[in-house]
Amino acid sequence: MAIVTGSTSGDTGGGTTAEAPTAARRGIPGRTGGGRSRAVSESGRVRQPVALIRLLTGLLAVAVTLLLADYARATTGGIAADVAEAAALVPRPLAHLANGLTTAAVLLLPVVLAARRLLGPDRRRALQQVSDGLLAAVLAYGATLGVDLWADAHAPPSLLAALTQPLPDGVPGHTEPVYGYLAPVLAFMTASGSRERRAPWAVLAVSGLAGLAGGYATPTALLLGLLLGWTGAHGTLYAVGTPDPLPGPREILRALRESGLRPTGARAVAPDHHLVHQADGRPDLDVLLLERQAVTAAAVQRAWRRLRLRTAPHPRALRSPRTGLEHEALVTYAALAAGVRTRRIAATAGLGHDTALIAYEHLPGRTLDQLAEPEITDELLAEAWRQLARLQRREIAHRALVPSSLLVDDDGAVHLVDFADGDIAASELVLHCDIAQLLTTLALRTGAARSVRSAIAVLGPDPVAAALPLLQPIALALPTRQALKQADRAGARPAPAAAETDAGDGPAPAAAGSGLLDAIRAEVLRARPQAVGRPVRLERLRPRTLLAVVGGVVAGWLLIPQLFAAEDNPIAAVADAAPAWLALALVAAAASHVTAAMGFVGFVPERLDFRNAVLAQLAGAFVKLVSPGGVGGVALNTRLLQRAGIPTAQALSSVGVGQLMGLVLHLLQLGAFVYLLDLQPGGSGLDALPAVVGGLAGAAALLALVSAVPAARRWLVARLRPLTAEVLPRLLDLLRSPTRLAVGLTGQLLVSICLIACLYCCTRAIGRAPSFASVAVVFLVGNAAGNVAPTPGGAGAVDGALITLLQQTASMEKGGAMAAVAMFRLLTLILPVLPGWAAMTWLQRRKAL
């Protein structure tokens, strides 16, 4: 029941913190995932998740620093100017002296730290850590050199100017983009696990200030050096692993003896759990270890749960092992004072800086998931509820009432164990969560009827009915949600108890998953019809809402600077455009969303809200920014149909019919406009015919080759089966409604016409006069390239194809083609993004998406 590991493993939804026991922990009665699954290599190293989290954080910080240095040039330049002005007040001889002394101190610092570690008691562990520190220092120094070379050779001039400044004393050249002297030292300190804090950090701080005062570094270069050192250290620790921080049996026995116990031997049950025997017939001990690394590894996850859920535990992600030990002991003692059966604490102790232990008196028994069905009697269920009732009276929350938290001893008595993430003085909402959790845990083994009946018999109908709004997956522990999903996938039913089926007092339990929760809800409502069964909202912030907000910010961050780029500025092109043609282009771009909605609803036999359909097409402009080709639009339309009550299979087939008909009409329009282009004076539309025929012949040859290979043929048949099984029958259904089909076909045709008209008006707005047919061919070919390209919104592929084709097919010069395409993409890709974000947010609030 190591608090640190138990309280940080896995997403726990509504504030519970249990995780299914790993294979190494199945012999620990009552352990709900108290330890992490730790892969220890033969060399005794552990790859810690916290190192990966810090590595990613460091890389993100480096990227943000570079972006701010480039985009926020005024701010970074102002800071650098202020620092340089202050540094000018320092006499040059004093600055040179300080820089020399601090450089020497920085170079000597790793030697001193390594010597202190190697002269300590655990030399083998110290040697491993010093080796890690040296490797991290080399990698960090290499990273600083790489960034220096990249900045000098390939970085934008504005970024290089923000990172550097002229060398002092009139020396030609500029300072290094990264102040790399401190990076390897910081990497060594971090990777070697140095415990000295004040002196080394003081040396680094003074050295950095000396570099700034001497004019050898800018503030941004100094910050980059520190970030690269810190990031390189954690990258090294994640790559090679860290020496296992958990103590061995010898250290554990010594700590227990110092606590007044008389241990005689220890046997490792799991990496962080030992079974300790005592002298003089004293009871055995379950010793559980708590380590700091597991606490830090869950910092991001705990912060997210606290931000998202109203029932999440208070953030204790940065607590030390000793603090975690104190919390677990406090809740356990509170449970004992409330009269709850649980394991008694025999001793607690700290083991160095990063580890602590808590020793419980060993309690033999089996957990609920280890009992056979006949052993789960009504008396046992009632006893479990009586233990929870005692917690509820004292306002103590368990938060992890999963099967492994219910321990049944040899006499059949139920014990509640694992209070690692429990709370005292818990809120009413959290207490109701415990009731909902235990209802589901027992129902998974005995069925909904027995679980509810036993709860009402002990707690009464009102407390059980009050927990009904919390009977939802997000309020349940992670292993419970996993059990529900597994039962759903397997189509399994909880095994009914003999007493329930023999007595004939109700149907067999409902299928697990959402069916089981509905069955529990129905049983409670049968006993208390006036109960409020509507689920209460537990989420403060939904993930999709956060994604929409972040997406909107990213869209603005990426797109707004593009509007004011110095080269091929779309704003300048719009400013110089003919107002009438520009207005027509804007109208055509806006009308394309309405016609797209027509083409969408026309292939759906069910009745849809046309307003929502139009807003969904507008929202597709935002989704297109973060998804390749037409993938985002397909997913968005499918979700809209699902929220409208259309089953998933029919929703997918309707979207598939629309995509299929759109492809057919696209090819037909392309052929028609190629033919019209050839009819014009000097037209050369049919010049592309050999290429088209060649492409079709190549596709036919590829299809024949795929058909000749059995494995490839099976893959193709699997991909085409949905077309024959769902899309074609859906199309046959649409043929029975010619009016709706006509609306769909008209919409599919008009959406292309509107976009062609928009591009045509853009060319006319800048003073060019290509034929409508040539612009149509350009758009239809360029749009096909955009759907194939894996980039969001077809970025790059569409622009390049349109510019090239306008020059070749419409006989426009490069400058005019670039201006027309820039204006077209501004109206169809950039401007609709923020309205599309607003439309998607509105549809989500209306629960239409």
XYZ file of C-alpha atoms in Angstrom, residues 361-796:
436
model
C 0.706 -6.116 10.741
C 0.263 -8.929 8.248
C -3.398 -9.819 7.778
C -3.924 -13.221 6.130
C -6.917 -13.510 3.893
C -8.249 -13.228 0.369
C -9.607 -10.281 -1.559
C -13.089 -10.144 -3.044
C -11.872 -10.976 -6.535
C -10.191 -14.140 -5.185
C -13.373 -15.558 -3.633
C -15.476 -18.186 -5.354
C -19.090 -17.342 -6.128
C -20.615 -19.528 -3.350
C -18.415 -17.780 -0.790
C -19.937 -14.348 -1.519
C -22.920 -14.644 0.777
C -25.517 -12.048 1.680
C -23.939 -11.767 5.122
C -20.561 -10.985 3.571
C -22.143 -8.249 1.403
C -23.892 -6.785 4.435
C -20.623 -6.822 6.383
C -18.891 -4.874 3.585
C -21.629 -2.238 3.712
C -21.399 -2.045 7.506
C -17.686 -1.234 7.253
C -18.424 1.506 4.711
C -21.216 2.851 6.931
C -18.726 3.395 9.740
C -16.508 5.387 7.396
C -19.464 7.419 6.201
C -20.521 8.334 9.743
C -17.050 9.789 10.408
C -16.928 11.490 6.958
C -13.948 9.413 5.861
C -13.634 8.698 2.122
C -11.833 5.616 0.887
C -11.778 6.512 -2.851
C -10.639 3.029 -3.945
C -13.315 0.477 -3.054
C -12.306 -2.022 -5.720
C -12.287 -5.798 -5.127
C -8.677 -5.841 -3.917
C -9.558 -3.301 -1.204
C -12.052 -5.683 0.396
C -10.069 -8.284 2.313
C -11.869 -11.286 3.807
C -9.938 -13.009 6.594
C -10.039 -16.689 7.515
C -13.054 -16.122 9.788
C -15.079 -14.482 7.002
C -14.797 -10.943 8.398
C -14.468 -8.115 5.874
C -11.602 -5.641 6.236
C -11.265 -2.396 4.264
C -7.630 -1.838 3.365
C -5.543 0.535 1.258
C -6.315 4.052 2.488
C -3.435 5.488 0.469
C -5.586 8.151 -1.160
C -8.378 8.388 1.353
C -9.590 11.645 2.869
C -10.881 12.751 6.232
C -13.607 15.405 6.502
C -14.610 14.443 2.961
C -17.357 16.274 1.149
C -20.799 14.762 0.670
C -20.149 14.353 -3.046
C -17.020 12.268 -2.423
C -18.803 10.131 0.190
C -21.559 9.399 -2.311
C -18.865 8.389 -4.791
C -17.767 5.667 -2.368
C -21.319 4.296 -2.259
C -21.583 4.312 -6.057
C -18.193 2.620 -6.320
C -19.053 -0.164 -3.883
C -22.422 -0.696 -5.554
C -20.670 -1.296 -8.865
C -17.869 -3.411 -7.387
C -20.322 -5.782 -5.729
C -22.662 -5.808 -8.734
C -19.839 -6.995 -10.972
C -19.614 -10.124 -8.827
C -23.174 -10.688 -7.632
C -25.500 -8.767 -9.941
C -27.316 -5.478 -9.566
C -30.243 -6.770 -7.508
C -28.156 -8.312 -4.714
C -25.780 -5.373 -4.586
C -28.581 -2.820 -4.227
C -30.597 -4.960 -1.834
C -27.650 -5.422 0.528
C -26.837 -1.697 0.418
C -30.392 -0.653 1.234
C -30.579 -3.215 4.048
C -27.585 -1.621 5.803
C -27.534 2.042 4.744
C -31.207 2.575 4.079
C -32.843 3.674 0.819
C -32.118 7.404 1.121
C -28.268 7.282 1.188
C -28.265 4.788 -1.680
C -30.664 6.939 -3.697
C -28.512 10.009 -2.998
C -25.559 8.244 -4.640
C -27.552 7.495 -7.778
C -26.506 10.670 -9.681
C -22.873 9.610 -9.218
C -23.438 6.207 -10.778
C -21.510 7.008 -13.962
C -18.240 5.666 -15.355
C -16.214 8.809 -14.754
C -16.960 8.600 -11.004
C -15.640 5.052 -10.758
C -12.121 3.765 -10.165
C -9.949 2.839 -13.116
C -10.042 -0.966 -12.573
C -13.822 -0.810 -12.291
C -14.110 1.058 -15.579
C -11.760 -1.452 -17.170
C -13.833 -4.350 -15.849
C -17.000 -2.787 -17.239
C -15.400 -2.288 -20.665
C -14.014 -5.810 -20.751
C -17.404 -7.235 -19.867
C -18.995 -5.097 -22.584
C -16.537 -6.306 -25.198
C -16.916 -9.935 -24.167
C -20.674 -9.665 -23.906
C -20.384 -11.234 -20.476
C -22.900 -11.114 -17.651
C -22.055 -11.074 -13.956
C -22.654 -14.476 -12.463
C -25.816 -14.423 -10.357
C -25.627 -15.730 -6.862
C -27.477 -18.880 -5.982
C -29.723 -17.128 -3.515
C -30.879 -14.688 -6.162
C -31.649 -17.184 -8.924
C -33.103 -19.879 -6.743
C -35.511 -17.562 -5.027
C -36.694 -16.245 -8.360
C -36.884 -12.684 -7.097
C -35.986 -10.850 -10.260
C -34.379 -11.309 -13.643
C -30.768 -12.191 -14.229
C -28.337 -9.338 -13.842
C -28.000 -7.001 -16.761
C -24.936 -7.017 -18.931
C -21.974 -5.283 -17.439
C -20.786 -1.882 -18.561
C -23.422 0.720 -19.159
C -26.021 -2.049 -18.987
C -24.943 -2.939 -15.469
C -25.023 0.691 -14.344
C -28.507 1.016 -15.823
C -29.550 -2.138 -13.986
C -28.246 -0.760 -10.684
C -30.068 2.501 -11.336
C -33.287 0.611 -12.089
C -33.018 -1.414 -8.870
C -32.526 1.735 -6.796
C -35.457 3.470 -8.478
C -37.603 0.403 -7.824
C -36.892 0.759 -4.110
C -37.080 4.581 -4.077
C -39.114 5.773 -7.126
C -38.822 9.458 -6.151
C -35.003 9.347 -6.260
C -33.197 11.621 -8.713
C -31.617 9.310 -11.256
C -30.131 11.927 -13.551
C -26.299 11.887 -13.381
C -24.671 14.923 -11.844
C -21.960 16.622 -13.859
C -18.588 15.853 -12.283
C -16.384 17.438 -14.926
C -15.244 20.984 -14.463
C -13.571 20.947 -17.854
C -14.170 18.452 -20.619
C -11.209 17.323 -22.745
C -12.896 18.344 -25.992
C -13.576 21.821 -24.581
C -9.928 22.181 -23.649
C -8.959 20.902 -27.092
C -11.208 23.461 -28.751
C -9.757 26.310 -26.697
C -6.181 25.193 -27.300
C -6.924 24.692 -30.973
C -8.345 28.186 -31.235
C -5.285 29.683 -29.570
C -2.919 27.677 -31.788
C -4.890 28.632 -34.873
C -4.642 32.298 -34.014
C -0.951 31.969 -33.143
C -0.138 30.270 -36.454
C -2.454 32.066 -38.834
C -2.442 35.696 -37.713
C 1.309 36.193 -38.367
C 0.801 34.750 -41.834
C -1.667 37.506 -42.650
C 1.038 40.129 -42.188
C 4.027 38.330 -43.714
C 6.280 40.681 -45.629
C 6.455 38.474 -48.736
C 3.287 37.703 -50.760
C 1.218 39.394 -48.080
C -2.456 38.345 -48.431
C -3.545 41.474 -46.587
C -1.692 43.605 -49.141
C -3.289 41.616 -51.966
C -6.733 42.208 -50.496
C -6.006 45.894 -49.919
C -5.108 46.381 -53.583
C -7.918 44.184 -54.939
C -10.972 45.419 -56.803
C -13.716 45.779 -54.165
C -16.524 44.384 -56.317
C -14.687 41.224 -57.295
C -13.427 40.806 -53.722
C -16.980 41.028 -52.393
C -18.145 38.421 -54.918
C -15.279 36.135 -53.884
C -16.266 36.495 -50.234
C -19.913 35.704 -51.030
C -18.891 32.632 -53.026
C -16.666 31.390 -50.196
C -19.479 31.840 -47.655
C -22.020 30.169 -49.957
C -19.785 27.108 -50.224
C -20.610 26.187 -46.607
C -24.355 26.325 -47.312
C -24.035 24.232 -50.462
C -21.808 21.773 -48.603
C -24.600 21.376 -46.055
C -27.026 20.680 -48.908
C -24.680 18.048 -50.274
C -24.462 16.521 -46.803
C -28.120 16.388 -45.726
C -29.244 15.241 -49.180
C -27.650 11.853 -48.662
C -29.162 11.309 -45.203
C -32.673 9.807 -45.361
C -33.427 10.941 -41.805
C -34.527 14.498 -41.114
C -31.757 16.808 -39.868
C -31.613 20.350 -38.552
C -30.258 22.248 -41.570
C -28.862 24.993 -39.338
C -26.741 22.484 -37.451
C -25.599 21.001 -40.759
C -24.436 24.417 -42.002
C -22.627 25.110 -38.727
C -20.982 21.676 -38.913
C -19.584 22.495 -42.360
C -18.302 25.794 -40.988
C -16.779 23.953 -38.036
C -15.030 21.744 -40.577
C -12.926 24.772 -41.507
C -11.485 24.706 -37.975
C -11.100 20.924 -37.853
C -9.353 21.005 -41.227
C -6.564 23.003 -39.640
C -5.486 20.041 -37.490
C -6.395 17.076 -39.723
C -5.123 15.968 -43.142
C -7.264 16.127 -46.255
C -10.957 15.500 -45.714
C -10.491 13.274 -42.654
C -11.645 15.905 -40.163
C -14.800 16.746 -42.116
C -15.782 13.083 -42.385
C -15.363 12.566 -38.632
C -17.288 15.759 -37.872
C -20.243 14.839 -40.101
C -20.353 11.330 -38.664
C -20.419 12.707 -35.126
C -23.232 15.101 -36.045
C -25.348 12.208 -37.316
C -24.627 10.130 -34.240
C -25.692 12.961 -31.929
C -28.862 13.310 -34.033
C -29.822 9.770 -33.017
C -28.725 7.949 -36.159
C -26.927 4.646 -35.466
C -23.222 4.571 -36.188
C -23.473 2.141 -39.110
C -26.092 4.269 -40.875
C -24.177 7.461 -40.093
C -20.991 6.086 -41.614
C -22.820 4.789 -44.663
C -24.534 8.162 -45.247
C -21.206 9.976 -45.064
C -19.700 7.310 -47.305
C -22.458 7.799 -49.901
C -21.794 11.539 -49.900
C -18.046 10.990 -50.328
C -18.590 8.500 -53.149
C -20.993 10.730 -55.031
C -18.705 13.710 -54.480
C -15.818 11.804 -56.069
C -17.930 10.813 -59.071
C -19.210 14.352 -59.585
C -15.708 15.754 -59.148
C -14.408 13.590 -61.978
C -17.383 14.446 -64.171
C -16.899 18.170 -63.596
C -13.211 17.872 -64.349
C -13.927 16.114 -67.631
C -16.591 18.676 -68.577
C -14.370 21.688 -67.879
C -11.408 20.105 -69.667
C -13.652 19.698 -72.705
C -14.927 23.295 -72.445
C -11.381 24.555 -72.083
C -10.426 22.802 -75.304
C -13.319 24.439 -77.170
C -11.997 27.905 -76.384
C -9.719 29.690 -78.895
C -6.222 28.430 -78.300
C -7.575 25.981 -75.752
C -5.368 23.089 -74.765
C -7.636 21.228 -72.418
C -7.281 17.917 -74.227
C -3.521 18.149 -74.028
C -3.900 16.721 -70.566
C -5.862 13.740 -71.880
C -2.811 11.472 -72.345
C -1.780 12.122 -68.741
C -5.295 11.328 -67.516
C -5.467 8.151 -69.569
C -2.009 7.169 -68.381
C -3.030 7.700 -64.772
C -6.142 5.564 -65.219
C -4.106 2.854 -66.928
C -1.596 2.902 -64.065
C -4.401 2.604 -61.527
C -5.855 -0.348 -63.459
C -2.450 -2.049 -63.558
C -2.009 -1.488 -59.833
C -5.463 -2.945 -59.166
C -4.619 -6.006 -61.258
C -1.356 -6.453 -59.374
C -3.107 -6.207 -56.010
C -5.727 -8.723 -57.136
C -3.019 -11.185 -58.120
C -1.485 -11.266 -54.627
C -3.713 -13.175 -52.149
C -2.730 -11.162 -49.076
C -3.167 -7.843 -50.906
C -6.460 -9.056 -52.378
C -7.807 -9.937 -48.944
C -6.720 -6.501 -47.648
C -8.521 -4.770 -50.542
C -11.677 -6.851 -50.062
C -11.683 -5.986 -46.353
C -11.445 -2.282 -47.192
C -14.177 -2.464 -49.849
C -16.557 -4.597 -47.792
C -18.092 -1.560 -46.038
C -18.802 -0.083 -49.481
C -20.801 -3.089 -50.615
C -22.319 -3.900 -47.221
C -23.380 -0.412 -46.108
C -22.838 2.353 -48.656
C -24.557 0.739 -51.654
C -27.666 -0.322 -49.676
C -27.863 3.205 -48.275
C -27.677 4.590 -51.819
C -30.500 2.291 -52.883
C -32.596 3.661 -50.027
C -31.914 7.190 -51.255
C -33.131 6.298 -54.753
C -36.585 5.914 -53.245
C -36.504 9.622 -52.336
C -35.574 11.430 -55.570
C -36.141 14.886 -54.067
C -33.625 14.361 -51.283
C -31.178 12.762 -53.700
C -31.519 15.744 -56.020
C -30.745 18.088 -53.146
C -27.623 16.111 -52.346
C -26.391 16.009 -55.930
C -27.117 19.702 -56.402
C -25.253 20.573 -53.241
C -22.233 18.486 -54.260
C -22.142 20.251 -57.629
C -22.670 23.731 -56.218
C -19.961 23.446 -53.548
C -17.357 22.980 -56.275
C -18.906 25.742 -58.398
C -18.840 28.148 -55.448
C -15.167 27.487 -54.734
C -14.310 27.745 -58.431
C -16.170 31.056 -58.543
C -14.254 32.247 -55.476
C -10.903 31.494 -57.121
C -12.077 33.088 -60.379
C -13.178 36.256 -58.577
C -9.787 36.381 -56.809
C -7.994 36.347 -60.162
C -10.263 39.098 -61.470
C -9.821 41.115 -58.275
C -6.072 41.443 -58.897
C -6.616 42.526 -62.489
C -6.202 39.211 -64.365
C -8.815 37.768 -66.713
C -8.438 33.990 -67.185
C -11.330 31.944 -68.505
C -13.744 30.383 -66.040
C -13.109 26.920 -67.504
C -9.347 27.194 -66.999
C -9.806 28.304 -63.387
C -12.219 25.401 -62.879
C -9.656 22.887 -64.135
C -7.014 24.484 -61.918
C -9.190 24.259 -58.809
C -10.462 20.712 -59.409
C -6.955 19.358 -59.914
C -5.479 21.393 -57.037
C -8.268 20.382 -54.656
C -7.659 16.715 -55.465
C -4.000 17.234 -54.578
C -5.064 18.757 -51.259
C -7.238 15.755 -50.371
C -4.333 13.401 -51.052
C -1.742 15.461 -49.152
C -1.252 14.443 -45.491
C -0.863 18.050 -44.344
C -3.640 19.917 -42.471
C -5.891 21.717 -44.935
C -3.665 20.517 -47.768
C -1.161 23.205 -46.792
C 1.666 23.406 -49.277
